[in-house]
Amino acid sequence: MSVTEAYHLIKSEIPEQVNLIAVSKTVSTDKILEVYNEGQRAFGENKVQELLFKYNELPKDIEWHLIGHLQTNKVKQVVPFVKIIHSIDSLKLLIEINKEAKKINRVIDCLLEFHIASEETKFGLSLDDAIEILTHDDFPMLLNIRIVGIMGMASFTDDIQIVRKEFRTLAAYFRKLKYGYMKYNPYFKEISMGMSDDFKIAIKEGSTMVRVGSAIFGERVKKTEE
Ligand SMILES: *Cc1c(COP(=O)(O)O)cnc(C)c1O
């Protein structure tokens, strides 16, 4: 199957109200353009260097989503153009993004990243961590960031029951935050969950944003992945 065919197949499996982020990490700019020419505008990258390179090379109406861990010393480089940062895992990171965004008069949309998988290695917050951020004295001063929802990754397993349970947990966290802490924030509405192998389950469990890479672009070479 060509990239174009794979893209249209995936599109046909995603309801209109769910946003598709085409995850293009490790993918060449040629292949990205192929999907761009089919109408796709939202692309996701997990590394800042690669994101900057592709931003410079590719059309400027692409919406770039940063989906990988972000170090505070790299914030400055992505703030001028990034659409959504999916990987907020500390108040410190939010404060840094706010500082850089303020300098250029932007408001950056951010998602709180939760740790829902059983694997130890993945980044992310617990529900208590997230509540601590949202109720922190410094939080209301961050006028140049906007928390628009949450993100999470399920365990890397073939067991659908486990994956479903983790997505349900994430959706439950969303509701807890929405009705407990973000009641007056109309922008807090996104649940970024679901990847190539599990986006259908994620959509059933309430995903508003799926991040699909290999099902569109083909398998990545493993050693350059993380
Ligand atoms: C790589 C990646 C994806 C896409 O993974 P696929 O299995 O290729 O669809 C989604 N989200 C994050 C955070 C990623 O790093």
Coordinates of C-alpha atoms and ligand atoms in Angstrom, one line a residue:
M1 CA 0.0 0.0 0.0
S2 CA 1.3 3.5 -0.8
V3 CA 1.5 6.2 1.8
T4 CA -1.4 8.0 0.1
E5 CA -3.5 4.9 0.1
A6 CA -2.7 4.2 3.8
Y7 CA -3.5 7.8 4.7
H8 CA -6.9 7.6 3.1
L9 CA -7.6 4.3 4.7
I10 CA -6.8 5.7 8.1
K11 CA -8.8 8.9 7.4
S12 CA -11.8 6.7 6.5
E13 CA -11.6 5.0 9.9
I14 CA -11.6 8.2 12.0
P15 CA -14.8 10.1 12.6
E16 CA -14.9 13.7 11.5
Q17 CA -14.9 15.2 15.0
V18 CA -11.7 13.4 15.9
N19 CA -8.5 15.2 14.9
L20 CA -5.8 13.1 13.1
I21 CA -2.2 14.0 13.9
A22 CA 0.0 12.3 11.3
V23 CA 3.1 11.3 13.3
S24 CA 6.0 11.9 11.0
K25 CA 9.1 11.3 13.2
T26 CA 11.9 9.7 11.2
V27 CA 9.9 10.2 8.0
S28 CA 11.4 12.0 5.1
T29 CA 10.0 15.4 4.0
D30 CA 9.1 13.9 0.6
K31 CA 6.7 11.4 2.3
I32 CA 5.3 14.1 4.5
L33 CA 4.6 16.2 1.4
E34 CA 2.8 13.3 -0.1
V35 CA 0.3 13.3 2.8
Y36 CA 0.2 17.1 2.9
N37 CA -0.8 17.1 -0.8
E38 CA -3.8 14.8 0.2
G39 CA -4.9 17.6 2.5
Q40 CA -3.4 16.7 5.8
R41 CA -2.1 19.7 7.8
A42 CA -1.5 18.4 11.4
F43 CA 1.8 16.6 11.9
G44 CA 3.5 15.3 15.0
E45 CA 7.2 15.1 15.9
N46 CA 8.8 13.9 19.1
K47 CA 12.3 15.5 18.8
V48 CA 13.0 19.2 18.8
Q49 CA 15.9 19.1 16.3
E50 CA 13.9 17.1 13.8
L51 CA 10.9 19.3 14.2
L52 CA 12.9 22.4 13.6
F53 CA 14.5 20.9 10.4
K54 CA 11.1 19.9 9.0
Y55 CA 9.4 23.2 10.0
N56 CA 12.1 25.0 7.9
E57 CA 11.8 22.7 5.0
L58 CA 8.1 22.3 4.7
P59 CA 5.1 24.5 3.9
K60 CA 4.3 27.1 6.6
D61 CA 0.6 26.2 6.9
I62 CA 1.5 22.9 8.6
E63 CA 0.3 22.6 12.2
W64 CA 3.2 21.1 14.1
H65 CA 2.4 19.1 17.2
L66 CA 5.2 18.3 19.6
I67 CA 4.4 14.9 21.1
G68 CA 7.7 14.0 22.7
H69 CA 9.4 15.0 25.9
L70 CA 10.5 18.6 25.9
Q71 CA 13.5 19.9 27.9
T72 CA 13.2 23.4 29.2
N73 CA 16.4 24.5 27.4
K74 CA 14.7 23.7 24.1
V75 CA 11.4 25.5 24.7
K76 CA 12.6 28.7 23.1
Q77 CA 13.1 27.1 19.7
V78 CA 9.7 25.6 19.3
V79 CA 7.5 28.3 20.9
P80 CA 7.5 30.6 17.8
F81 CA 5.6 28.1 15.6
V82 CA 4.3 25.1 17.5
K83 CA 0.6 24.4 17.4
I84 CA 0.2 22.2 20.5
I85 CA 2.7 20.8 23.0
H86 CA 1.3 17.4 24.0
S87 CA 3.9 16.6 26.6
I88 CA 3.6 18.9 29.6
D89 CA 4.9 17.0 32.6
S90 CA 5.9 19.7 35.0
L91 CA 5.0 23.2 36.3
K92 CA 8.5 24.2 35.6
L93 CA 8.1 23.4 31.9
L94 CA 4.9 25.4 31.8
I95 CA 6.6 28.4 33.4
E96 CA 9.4 28.2 30.8
I97 CA 6.9 28.0 27.9
N98 CA 4.9 30.9 29.3
K99 CA 8.1 33.0 29.6
E100 CA 9.2 32.4 26.0
A101 CA 5.6 32.8 24.7
K102 CA 5.2 36.1 26.5
K103 CA 8.3 37.5 24.8
I104 CA 6.8 37.0 21.4
N105 CA 3.2 37.6 22.3
R106 CA 1.9 34.1 21.7
V107 CA -0.4 31.9 23.7
I108 CA 0.7 28.3 23.4
D109 CA -1.8 25.4 23.6
C110 CA -0.6 22.6 25.9
L111 CA -1.8 19.2 27.0
L112 CA -0.9 17.6 30.3
E113 CA 0.7 14.3 29.7
F114 CA -0.3 11.5 32.0
H115 CA 1.4 8.3 32.8
I116 CA -1.2 5.6 32.2
A117 CA 0.8 2.7 30.9
S118 CA 2.4 0.0 33.1
E119 CA 5.8 0.6 31.6
E120 CA 8.2 2.5 33.8
T121 CA 10.1 4.4 31.1
K122 CA 7.3 6.7 29.9
F123 CA 7.1 10.3 31.0
G124 CA 4.0 11.7 32.5
L125 CA 2.0 12.9 35.4
S126 CA -0.3 11.2 38.0
L127 CA -3.7 12.7 38.7
D128 CA -2.3 14.2 41.9
D129 CA 0.6 15.8 40.1
A130 CA -1.8 17.4 37.6
I131 CA -4.0 18.7 40.3
E132 CA -1.0 20.1 42.1
I133 CA -0.1 22.0 38.9
L134 CA -3.6 23.3 38.2
T135 CA -4.1 24.5 41.8
H136 CA -0.6 26.0 42.3
D137 CA -0.4 29.7 43.2
D138 CA 1.7 30.4 40.2
F139 CA -0.7 28.7 37.7
P140 CA -3.2 31.6 37.3
M141 CA -0.3 33.9 36.3
L142 CA 0.6 31.9 33.3
L143 CA -1.4 33.9 30.8
N144 CA 0.7 32.8 27.7
I145 CA -0.1 29.2 28.0
R146 CA -3.5 27.5 27.7
I147 CA -4.2 24.0 28.9
V148 CA -6.5 22.6 26.3
G149 CA -6.6 19.0 27.5
I150 CA -4.7 15.9 28.3
M151 CA -2.5 13.2 26.6
G152 CA -1.5 9.7 27.3
M153 CA 0.0 6.5 25.8
A154 CA -1.3 3.1 26.6
S155 CA 0.9 0.1 27.4
F156 CA 2.7 -1.6 24.5
T157 CA 0.7 -4.8 24.6
D158 CA -1.5 -6.9 22.4
D159 CA -4.0 -7.2 25.3
I160 CA -6.9 -5.1 24.3
Q161 CA -8.4 -5.2 27.8
I162 CA -5.4 -3.5 29.3
V163 CA -5.3 -0.8 26.6
R164 CA -9.0 -0.1 26.9
K165 CA -8.7 0.1 30.7
E166 CA -5.9 2.6 30.4
F167 CA -7.8 4.8 28.0
R168 CA -10.8 4.7 30.3
T169 CA -8.6 5.8 33.1
L170 CA -7.3 8.7 31.0
A171 CA -10.9 9.7 30.0
A172 CA -11.9 9.6 33.7
Y173 CA -9.0 11.9 34.6
F174 CA -10.1 14.3 31.9
R175 CA -13.6 14.4 33.5
K176 CA -12.2 14.9 37.0
L177 CA -10.1 17.8 35.9
K178 CA -12.8 19.3 33.6
Y179 CA -15.5 19.4 36.2
G180 CA -13.2 19.8 39.3
Y181 CA -10.7 22.4 38.1
M182 CA -11.4 23.6 34.6
K183 CA -15.1 24.3 34.8
Y184 CA -14.7 27.8 33.5
N185 CA -12.2 27.0 30.9
P186 CA -14.0 26.4 27.6
Y187 CA -10.7 25.4 25.9
F188 CA -10.2 22.4 28.0
K189 CA -11.7 19.8 25.7
E190 CA -9.0 17.5 24.1
I191 CA -8.1 14.0 25.0
S192 CA -5.0 13.1 22.9
M193 CA -4.9 9.3 22.9
G194 CA -4.6 6.5 20.4
M195 CA -1.8 5.5 18.0
S196 CA -1.5 3.1 15.0
D197 CA -2.3 0.0 16.9
D198 CA -4.9 1.3 19.3
F199 CA -6.6 4.4 17.8
K200 CA -9.9 2.6 17.3
I201 CA -10.1 1.6 20.9
A202 CA -9.1 5.2 21.9
I203 CA -11.8 6.7 19.8
K204 CA -14.4 4.4 21.4
E205 CA -13.2 5.6 24.8
G206 CA -13.5 9.3 24.0
S207 CA -10.4 10.4 22.2
T208 CA -10.6 13.7 20.4
M209 CA -7.1 13.5 18.9
V210 CA -5.3 10.4 17.6
R211 CA -1.6 10.4 16.9
V212 CA -1.0 7.9 14.0
G213 CA 2.5 7.3 12.5
S214 CA 3.5 3.9 11.2
A215 CA 0.0 2.9 10.0
I216 CA 0.3 5.9 7.5
F217 CA 4.0 6.1 6.8
G218 CA 5.1 2.4 7.3
E219 CA 7.2 0.9 10.1
R220 CA 10.0 3.0 11.4
V221 CA 13.5 1.8 11.8
K222 CA 13.6 0.9 15.5
K223 CA 17.0 2.2 16.5
T224 CA 16.3 5.8 15.5
E225 CA 12.9 5.8 17.1
E226 CA 13.5 6.9 20.7
Ligands
LIG1 C1 5.7 7.6 17.8 C2 4.5 8.2 18.5 C3 3.2 8.0 18.1 C4 2.8 7.3 16.8 O1 3.1 5.9 16.9 P1 2.6 4.8 15.8 O2 2.6 3.6 16.6 O3 3.7 4.8 14.8 O4 1.3 5.3 15.3 C5 2.2 8.6 18.8 N1 2.4 9.3 20.0 C6 3.7 9.4 20.4 C7 3.9 10.2 21.7 C8 4.8 8.9 19.7 O5 6.0 9.1 20.2

